[in-house]
PDB file of C-alpha atoms in Angstrom:
ATOM      1  CA  MET A  27       8.758  -8.082 -21.666  1.00  0.00           C
ATOM      2  CA  LYS A  28       6.289  -6.263 -19.424  1.00  0.00           C
ATOM      3  CA  ARG A  29       8.236  -5.767 -15.882  1.00  0.00           C
ATOM      4  CA  ALA A  30       6.884  -3.586 -13.079  1.00  0.00           C
ATOM      5  CA  ILE A  31       8.036  -2.422  -9.475  1.00  0.00           C
ATOM      6  CA  VAL A  32       5.811  -2.988  -6.592  1.00  0.00           C
ATOM      7  CA  ILE A  33       6.211  -0.617  -3.405  1.00  0.00           C
ATOM      8  CA  PHE A  34       5.414  -3.692  -0.960  1.00  0.00           C
ATOM      9  CA  SER A  35       4.969  -3.246   2.758  1.00  0.00           C
ATOM     10  CA  GLY A  36       3.157  -6.595   3.347  1.00  0.00           C
ATOM     11  CA  GLY A  37      -0.365  -4.672   4.240  1.00  0.00           C
ATOM     12  CA  GLN A  38      -3.698  -5.057   2.534  1.00  0.00           C
ATOM     13  CA  ASP A  39      -3.788  -2.392  -0.112  1.00  0.00           C
ATOM     14  CA  SER A  40       0.027  -3.561  -1.323  1.00  0.00           C
ATOM     15  CA  THR A  41      -0.758  -6.861  -1.078  1.00  0.00           C
ATOM     16  CA  THR A  42      -3.833  -6.398  -3.385  1.00  0.00           C
ATOM     17  CA  CYS A  43      -1.758  -4.203  -5.794  1.00  0.00           C
ATOM     18  CA  LEU A  44       0.845  -6.921  -5.732  1.00  0.00           C
ATOM     19  CA  ILE A  45      -1.873  -9.777  -6.711  1.00  0.00           C
ATOM     20  CA  LYS A  46      -3.008  -7.623  -9.719  1.00  0.00           C
ATOM     21  CA  ALA A  47       0.217  -6.881 -11.312  1.00  0.00           C
ATOM     22  CA  ILE A  48       1.165 -10.786 -11.113  1.00  0.00           C
ATOM     23  CA  GLN A  49      -1.552 -10.806 -13.533  1.00  0.00           C
ATOM     24  CA  ASP A  50      -0.972  -7.630 -15.661  1.00  0.00           C
ATOM     25  CA  TYR A  51       2.928  -8.135 -16.050  1.00  0.00           C
ATOM     26  CA  ASP A  52       5.418 -10.758 -16.836  1.00  0.00           C
ATOM     27  CA  GLU A  53       8.129  -9.873 -14.402  1.00  0.00           C
ATOM     28  CA  VAL A  54       7.333  -8.614 -10.893  1.00  0.00           C
ATOM     29  CA  HIS A  55       9.683  -6.947  -8.581  1.00  0.00           C
ATOM     30  CA  CYS A  56       8.781  -6.206  -5.015  1.00  0.00           C
ATOM     31  CA  ILE A  57      10.866  -3.247  -2.613  1.00  0.00           C
ATOM     32  CA  THR A  58      10.156  -3.320   1.346  1.00  0.00           C
ATOM     33  CA  PHE A  59      11.952  -0.305   2.719  1.00  0.00           C
ATOM     34  CA  ASP A  60      12.972  -0.977   5.811  1.00  0.00           C
ATOM     35  CA  TYR A  61      12.691   2.263   7.989  1.00  0.00           C
ATOM     36  CA  GLY A  62      12.812   1.007  11.310  1.00  0.00           C
ATOM     37  CA  GLN A  63       9.405   0.863  11.688  1.00  0.00           C
ATOM     38  CA  ARG A  64       7.989  -0.009  14.777  1.00  0.00           C
ATOM     39  CA  HIS A  65       6.817  -2.917  13.875  1.00  0.00           C
ATOM     40  CA  ARG A  66       9.378  -4.991  12.479  1.00  0.00           C
ATOM     41  CA  LEU A  67       6.934  -7.849  11.578  1.00  0.00           C
ATOM     42  CA  GLU A  68       5.872  -6.173   8.438  1.00  0.00           C
ATOM     43  CA  ILE A  69       9.124  -7.021   6.563  1.00  0.00           C
ATOM     44  CA  GLU A  70       8.819 -10.934   7.679  1.00  0.00           C
ATOM     45  CA  ILE A  71       5.267 -10.516   6.316  1.00  0.00           C
ATOM     46  CA  SER A  72       6.301  -9.192   3.390  1.00  0.00           C
ATOM     47  CA  LYS A  73       9.068 -11.713   2.611  1.00  0.00           C
ATOM     48  CA  LYS A  74       6.284 -14.363   3.273  1.00  0.00           C
ATOM     49  CA  LEU A  75       4.138 -13.008   0.683  1.00  0.00           C
ATOM     50  CA  SER A  76       5.788 -12.015  -1.871  1.00  0.00           C
ATOM     51  CA  PHE A  77       7.491 -15.651  -2.266  1.00  0.00           C
ATOM     52  CA  LEU A  78       3.471 -16.873  -1.597  1.00  0.00           C
ATOM     53  CA  LEU A  79       2.394 -14.999  -4.717  1.00  0.00           C
ATOM     54  CA  GLY A  80       4.860 -15.774  -6.931  1.00  0.00           C
ATOM     55  CA  ALA A  81       7.039 -11.913  -6.793  1.00  0.00           C
ATOM     56  CA  THR A  82       9.951 -12.583  -9.428  1.00  0.00           C
ATOM     57  CA  VAL A  83      12.258 -10.053  -7.163  1.00  0.00           C
ATOM     58  CA  HIS A  84      11.855  -8.863  -3.354  1.00  0.00           C
ATOM     59  CA  LYS A  85      14.400  -6.356  -2.301  1.00  0.00           C
ATOM     60  CA  ILE A  86      14.490  -5.273   0.893  1.00  0.00           C
ATOM     61  CA  LEU A  87      16.147  -1.722   1.274  1.00  0.00           C
ATOM     62  CA  ASP A  88      17.384   0.331   4.482  1.00  0.00           C
ATOM     63  CA  VAL A  89      16.332   3.472   4.809  1.00  0.00           C
ATOM     64  CA  LYS A  90      17.071   3.797   8.357  1.00  0.00           C
ATOM     65  CA  LEU A  91      17.664   7.369   7.846  1.00  0.00           C
ATOM     66  CA  LEU A  92      14.137   8.357   7.244  1.00  0.00           C
ATOM     67  CA  ASN A  93      13.488   7.169  11.376  1.00  0.00           C
ATOM     68  CA  GLU A  94      16.148   9.799  12.167  1.00  0.00           C
ATOM     69  CA  LEU A  95      14.160  12.199  11.015  1.00  0.00           C
ATOM     70  CA  ALA A  96      10.766  11.274  10.639  1.00  0.00           C
ATOM     71  CA  LEU A  97       8.679  11.804  13.753  1.00  0.00           C
ATOM     72  CA  SER A  98       5.498   9.633  14.557  1.00  0.00           C
ATOM     73  CA  SER A  99       3.899   6.706  16.246  1.00  0.00           C
ATOM     74  CA  LEU A 100       5.128   4.316  13.553  1.00  0.00           C
ATOM     75  CA  THR A 101       8.487   5.237  13.967  1.00  0.00           C
ATOM     76  CA  ARG A 102       8.637   5.769  17.893  1.00  0.00           C
ATOM     77  CA  ASP A 103       7.474   3.215  20.567  1.00  0.00           C
ATOM     78  CA  ASN A 104       7.049   6.467  22.934  1.00  0.00           C
ATOM     79  CA  ILE A 105       4.462   7.732  20.889  1.00  0.00           C
ATOM     80  CA  LEU A 106       0.900   6.286  21.431  1.00  0.00           C
ATOM     81  CA  VAL A 107      -1.088   5.186  18.431  1.00  0.00           C
ATOM     82  CA  PRO A 108      -4.568   6.923  18.590  1.00  0.00           C
ATOM     83  CA  ASN A 109      -7.660   5.149  18.474  1.00  0.00           C
ATOM     84  CA  PHE A 110      -9.811   5.444  15.906  1.00  0.00           C
ATOM     85  CA  THR A 111     -12.728   8.531  16.390  1.00  0.00           C
ATOM     86  CA  GLU A 112     -15.510   9.596  14.029  1.00  0.00           C
ATOM     87  CA  ASN A 113     -14.762  13.148  15.045  1.00  0.00           C
ATOM     88  CA  LYS A 114     -11.137  14.159  12.971  1.00  0.00           C
ATOM     89  CA  VAL A 115      -9.308  17.335  14.041  1.00  0.00           C
ATOM     90  CA  SER A 116      -7.976  19.243  11.106  1.00  0.00           C
ATOM     91  CA  ASN A 117      -3.955  18.166  11.975  1.00  0.00           C
ATOM     92  CA  LEU A 118      -2.327  15.194  10.644  1.00  0.00           C
ATOM     93  CA  PRO A 119      -2.547  11.649  12.644  1.00  0.00           C
ATOM     94  CA  ASN A 120       0.385  10.858  14.221  1.00  0.00           C
ATOM     95  CA  THR A 121       0.396   8.108  12.299  1.00  0.00           C
ATOM     96  CA  PHE A 122       2.077  10.192   9.333  1.00  0.00           C
ATOM     97  CA  VAL A 123       5.014   9.355   9.032  1.00  0.00           C
ATOM     98  CA  PRO A 124       6.277  12.802   6.721  1.00  0.00           C
ATOM     99  CA  GLY A 125       8.577  12.308   3.367  1.00  0.00           C
ATOM    100  CA  ARG A 126       8.025   8.231   3.485  1.00  0.00           C
ATOM    101  CA  ASN A 127       6.196   8.382  -0.056  1.00  0.00           C
ATOM    102  CA  ILE A 128       8.194  10.461  -1.261  1.00  0.00           C
ATOM    103  CA  LEU A 129      11.246   8.367  -0.312  1.00  0.00           C
ATOM    104  CA  PHE A 130      10.044   5.319  -1.537  1.00  0.00           C
ATOM    105  CA  LEU A 131       8.960   6.600  -4.886  1.00  0.00           C
ATOM    106  CA  THR A 132      12.213   8.332  -5.645  1.00  0.00           C
ATOM    107  CA  LEU A 133      13.880   5.102  -4.510  1.00  0.00           C
ATOM    108  CA  ALA A 134      11.628   2.813  -6.335  1.00  0.00           C
ATOM    109  CA  SER A 135      12.093   5.079  -9.756  1.00  0.00           C
ATOM    110  CA  ILE A 136      15.692   4.874  -9.358  1.00  0.00           C
ATOM    111  CA  TYR A 137      15.519   1.281  -9.102  1.00  0.00           C
ATOM    112  CA  ALA A 138      13.358   0.791 -11.940  1.00  0.00           C
ATOM    113  CA  TYR A 139      15.751   3.111 -14.058  1.00  0.00           C
ATOM    114  CA  GLN A 140      18.110   0.545 -13.444  1.00  0.00           C
ATOM    115  CA  VAL A 141      16.191  -2.687 -13.893  1.00  0.00           C
ATOM    116  CA  GLN A 142      14.402  -1.037 -17.203  1.00  0.00           C
ATOM    117  CA  SER A 143      10.912  -1.186 -15.644  1.00  0.00           C
ATOM    118  CA  GLU A 144       8.703   1.493 -16.916  1.00  0.00           C
ATOM    119  CA  SER A 145       6.029   1.178 -13.865  1.00  0.00           C
ATOM    120  CA  ILE A 146       6.215   1.490  -9.988  1.00  0.00           C
ATOM    121  CA  ILE A 147       2.878   0.647  -8.402  1.00  0.00           C
ATOM    122  CA  THR A 148       1.844   1.800  -5.096  1.00  0.00           C
ATOM    123  CA  GLY A 149      -1.301   1.113  -3.152  1.00  0.00           C
ATOM    124  CA  VAL A 150      -2.117   4.559  -1.997  1.00  0.00           C
ATOM    125  CA  CYS A 151      -5.903   5.905  -1.934  1.00  0.00           C
ATOM    126  CA  GLU A 152      -7.886   8.564  -1.160  1.00  0.00           C
ATOM    127  CA  THR A 153     -11.089   7.496  -1.485  1.00  0.00           C
ATOM    128  CA  ASP A 154     -11.103   5.344   1.770  1.00  0.00           C
ATOM    129  CA  PHE A 155      -7.530   6.809   3.809  1.00  0.00           C
ATOM    130  CA  SER A 156      -6.507   8.319   6.640  1.00  0.00           C
ATOM    131  CA  GLY A 157      -6.052  11.858   5.339  1.00  0.00           C
ATOM    132  CA  TYR A 158      -1.807  11.382   4.746  1.00  0.00           C
ATOM    133  CA  PRO A 159      -1.300  14.104   1.968  1.00  0.00           C
ATOM    134  CA  ASP A 160       1.376  11.789  -0.312  1.00  0.00           C
ATOM    135  CA  CYS A 161      -1.737   9.417  -0.625  1.00  0.00           C
ATOM    136  CA  ARG A 162      -3.530  12.203  -2.773  1.00  0.00           C
ATOM    137  CA  ASN A 163      -3.453  11.814  -6.383  1.00  0.00           C
ATOM    138  CA  GLU A 164      -2.099  15.159  -6.634  1.00  0.00           C
ATOM    139  CA  PHE A 165       0.847  14.511  -5.036  1.00  0.00           C
ATOM    140  CA  ILE A 166       1.612  11.270  -6.970  1.00  0.00           C
ATOM    141  CA  THR A 167       1.143  13.036 -10.308  1.00  0.00           C
ATOM    142  CA  SER A 168       3.321  15.955  -9.559  1.00  0.00           C
ATOM    143  CA  LEU A 169       6.238  13.883  -8.173  1.00  0.00           C
ATOM    144  CA  ASN A 170       5.931  11.170 -11.114  1.00  0.00           C
ATOM    145  CA  LEU A 171       6.237  14.042 -13.724  1.00  0.00           C
ATOM    146  CA  ALA A 172       9.484  15.412 -11.396  1.00  0.00           C
ATOM    147  CA  ILE A 173      11.055  12.257 -11.447  1.00  0.00           C
ATOM    148  CA  ASN A 174      10.554  11.831 -15.182  1.00  0.00           C
ATOM    149  CA  LEU A 175      12.136  14.936 -15.821  1.00  0.00           C
ATOM    150  CA  GLY A 176      15.215  14.703 -13.417  1.00  0.00           C
ATOM    151  CA  LEU A 177      15.787  11.110 -14.603  1.00  0.00           C
ATOM    152  CA  SER A 178      14.929  11.942 -18.426  1.00  0.00           C
ATOM    153  CA  LYS A 179      12.977   8.844 -18.894  1.00  0.00           C
ATOM    154  CA  ASN A 180       9.033   7.985 -18.430  1.00  0.00           C
ATOM    155  CA  ILE A 181       8.336   5.870 -15.590  1.00  0.00           C
ATOM    156  CA  CYS A 182       4.638   5.575 -14.974  1.00  0.00           C
ATOM    157  CA  PHE A 183       3.284   5.456 -11.016  1.00  0.00           C
ATOM    158  CA  GLU A 184       0.318   3.347 -11.327  1.00  0.00           C
ATOM    159  CA  THR A 185      -1.935   3.647  -8.562  1.00  0.00           C
ATOM    160  CA  PRO A 186      -4.777   0.755  -9.084  1.00  0.00           C
ATOM    161  CA  LEU A 187      -6.789   1.852  -5.601  1.00  0.00           C
ATOM    162  CA  MET A 188      -6.375   5.877  -5.936  1.00  0.00           C
ATOM    163  CA  TRP A 189     -10.470   5.799  -6.601  1.00  0.00           C
ATOM    164  CA  ILE A 190     -11.690   2.829  -5.091  1.00  0.00           C
ATOM    165  CA  ASN A 191     -13.102   2.367  -1.170  1.00  0.00           C
ATOM    166  CA  LYS A 192     -12.178  -0.202   1.113  1.00  0.00           C
ATOM    167  CA  ALA A 193     -14.643  -2.347   0.031  1.00  0.00           C
ATOM    168  CA  GLU A 194     -14.011  -2.535  -3.627  1.00  0.00           C
ATOM    169  CA  ILE A 195     -10.449  -3.051  -2.649  1.00  0.00           C
ATOM    170  CA  TRP A 196     -11.694  -6.366  -0.849  1.00  0.00           C
ATOM    171  CA  ALA A 197     -13.659  -7.357  -3.926  1.00  0.00           C
ATOM    172  CA  LEU A 198     -10.700  -6.607  -6.070  1.00  0.00           C
ATOM    173  CA  ALA A 199      -8.629  -9.137  -3.915  1.00  0.00           C
ATOM    174  CA  ASP A 200     -11.537 -11.634  -4.520  1.00  0.00           C
ATOM    175  CA  TYR A 201     -11.634 -11.463  -7.786  1.00  0.00           C
ATOM    176  CA  TYR A 202      -8.399 -13.080  -8.107  1.00  0.00           C
ATOM    177  CA  GLY A 203      -9.395 -15.308  -5.244  1.00  0.00           C
ATOM    178  CA  HIS A 204      -7.335 -14.490  -2.310  1.00  0.00           C
ATOM    179  CA  LEU A 205      -9.664 -12.640  -0.153  1.00  0.00           C
ATOM    180  CA  GLU A 206      -8.879 -15.146   2.942  1.00  0.00           C
ATOM    181  CA  THR A 207      -4.748 -14.334   1.793  1.00  0.00           C
ATOM    182  CA  ILE A 208      -5.664 -10.445   2.764  1.00  0.00           C
ATOM    183  CA  ARG A 209      -7.662 -11.177   5.605  1.00  0.00           C
ATOM    184  CA  GLU A 210      -5.539 -13.476   6.991  1.00  0.00           C
ATOM    185  CA  GLN A 211      -1.689 -13.304   6.044  1.00  0.00           C
ATOM    186  CA  THR A 212      -1.633  -9.412   5.613  1.00  0.00           C
ATOM    187  CA  LEU A 213      -0.641  -6.849   8.264  1.00  0.00           C
ATOM    188  CA  THR A 214      -2.431  -3.212   8.081  1.00  0.00           C
ATOM    189  CA  CYS A 215      -2.811  -2.903  11.718  1.00  0.00           C
ATOM    190  CA  TYR A 216      -0.773   0.408  13.309  1.00  0.00           C
ATOM    191  CA  ASN A 217      -0.747  -1.777  16.222  1.00  0.00           C
ATOM    192  CA  GLY A 218       1.348  -4.417  14.564  1.00  0.00           C
ATOM    193  CA  ILE A 219      -1.417  -7.625  14.878  1.00  0.00           C
ATOM    194  CA  GLN A 220      -1.522  -9.454  11.651  1.00  0.00           C
ATOM    195  CA  GLY A 221      -4.870 -10.024  10.054  1.00  0.00           C
ATOM    196  CA  ASP A 222      -7.921  -8.468  11.649  1.00  0.00           C
ATOM    197  CA  GLY A 223      -5.769  -6.499  13.654  1.00  0.00           C
ATOM    198  CA  CYS A 224      -6.431  -4.232  17.138  1.00  0.00           C
ATOM    199  CA  LYS A 225     -10.063  -3.214  15.659  1.00  0.00           C
ATOM    200  CA  LYS A 226      -9.059   0.234  17.303  1.00  0.00           C
ATOM    201  CA  CYS A 227      -6.933   2.377  14.981  1.00  0.00           C
ATOM    202  CA  ASP A 228      -7.609   4.117  11.959  1.00  0.00           C
ATOM    203  CA  ALA A 229      -6.253   1.437   9.842  1.00  0.00           C
ATOM    204  CA  CYS A 230      -8.219  -1.580  11.474  1.00  0.00           C
ATOM    205  CA  TYR A 231     -11.526   0.627  11.320  1.00  0.00           C
ATOM    206  CA  LEU A 232     -11.070   1.247   7.636  1.00  0.00           C
ATOM    207  CA  ARG A 233     -10.391  -2.389   6.600  1.00  0.00           C
ATOM    208  CA  LEU A 234     -12.856  -4.164   8.957  1.00  0.00           C
ATOM    209  CA  LYS A 235     -15.406  -1.534   7.522  1.00  0.00           C
ATOM    210  CA  GLY A 236     -14.644  -2.408   4.297  1.00  0.00           C
ATOM    211  CA  LEU A 237     -14.495  -5.861   4.821  1.00  0.00           C
ATOM    212  CA  TYR A 238     -18.116  -6.234   6.232  1.00  0.00           C
ATOM    213  CA  GLN A 239     -19.496  -3.682   3.454  1.00  0.00           C
ATOM    214  CA  TYR A 240     -18.577  -6.159   0.712  1.00  0.00           C
ATOM    215  CA  LEU A 241     -19.376  -9.262   2.531  1.00  0.00           C
ATOM    216  CA  ASN A 242     -22.837  -7.938   3.234  1.00  0.00           C
ATOM    217  CA  ASN A 243     -23.233  -6.590  -0.175  1.00  0.00           C
ATOM    218  CA  LYS A 244     -21.227  -8.664  -2.733  1.00  0.00           C
ATOM    219  CA  ASP A 245     -22.755  -8.176  -5.921  1.00  0.00           C
ATOM    220  CA  ALA A 246     -23.087  -4.741  -5.921  1.00  0.00           C
ATOM    221  CA  VAL A 247     -19.562  -3.595  -4.692  1.00  0.00           C
ATOM    222  CA  LEU A 248     -18.019  -6.322  -7.404  1.00  0.00           C
ATOM    223  CA  CYS A 249     -20.255  -4.392  -9.917  1.00  0.00           C
ATOM    224  CA  SER A 250     -19.258  -0.941  -8.647  1.00  0.00           C
ATOM    225  CA  LEU A 251     -15.655  -2.111  -8.836  1.00  0.00           C
ATOM    226  CA  LYS A 252     -15.914  -3.125 -12.598  1.00  0.00           C
ATOM    227  CA  LYS A 253     -17.677   0.057 -13.592  1.00  0.00           C
ATOM    228  CA  ILE A 254     -14.468   1.647 -12.127  1.00  0.00           C
ATOM    229  CA  THR A 255     -11.723  -0.473 -13.392  1.00  0.00           C
ATOM    230  CA  HIS A 256     -13.161  -1.935 -16.363  1.00  0.00           C
ATOM    231  CA  LEU A 257     -12.452  -5.722 -15.033  1.00  0.00           C
ATOM    232  CA  ASN A 258     -14.280  -8.218 -17.266  1.00  0.00           C
TER     233      ASN A 258
END
């Protein structure tokens, strides 16, 4: 039996990964992390979506210790979420939660070890992203190597979105018949607004820009997606 673990937030990227994983695997376990995030709605949304899409298991793990250690606008109500700007400065945006993906992937690996899953799927991407260092392929492959050494087990970190842009991520959801599910029911917005979001933060800007690119040029975007991902 092919079994996969999906690190699941209920946002566009992780939900698209879940949709694909359910097609590719016999059994799919979702893990949602409660790290005291600013927007508690994402936990409720992840519960509803995992059930709707047919995940085999959905676990919510309490890791609020991360909230105590990691200062970010996504963990502190008194830090304002910045609006999108074309003129980026070199510093990381305050929406970066230091150590989040390190912790999530490590804990997911322990869970994968226990349930005998050889695959952990995460929706990180370095094509259209906010510049977070823990979303880069170099980080993912390095941590994967360390985890396998530490557990003496071959667990594969899968990143199906790593080399595709946001327009192609929309195309992937549409390919599986879930474009409206992603658009209406996921929560990607840094200001905690479901669906199309606040339309002001980085996450909303990237999401809506990709959607418009896809809707205005579906055939070309789908063709590009198929070349990259080898979909039929």
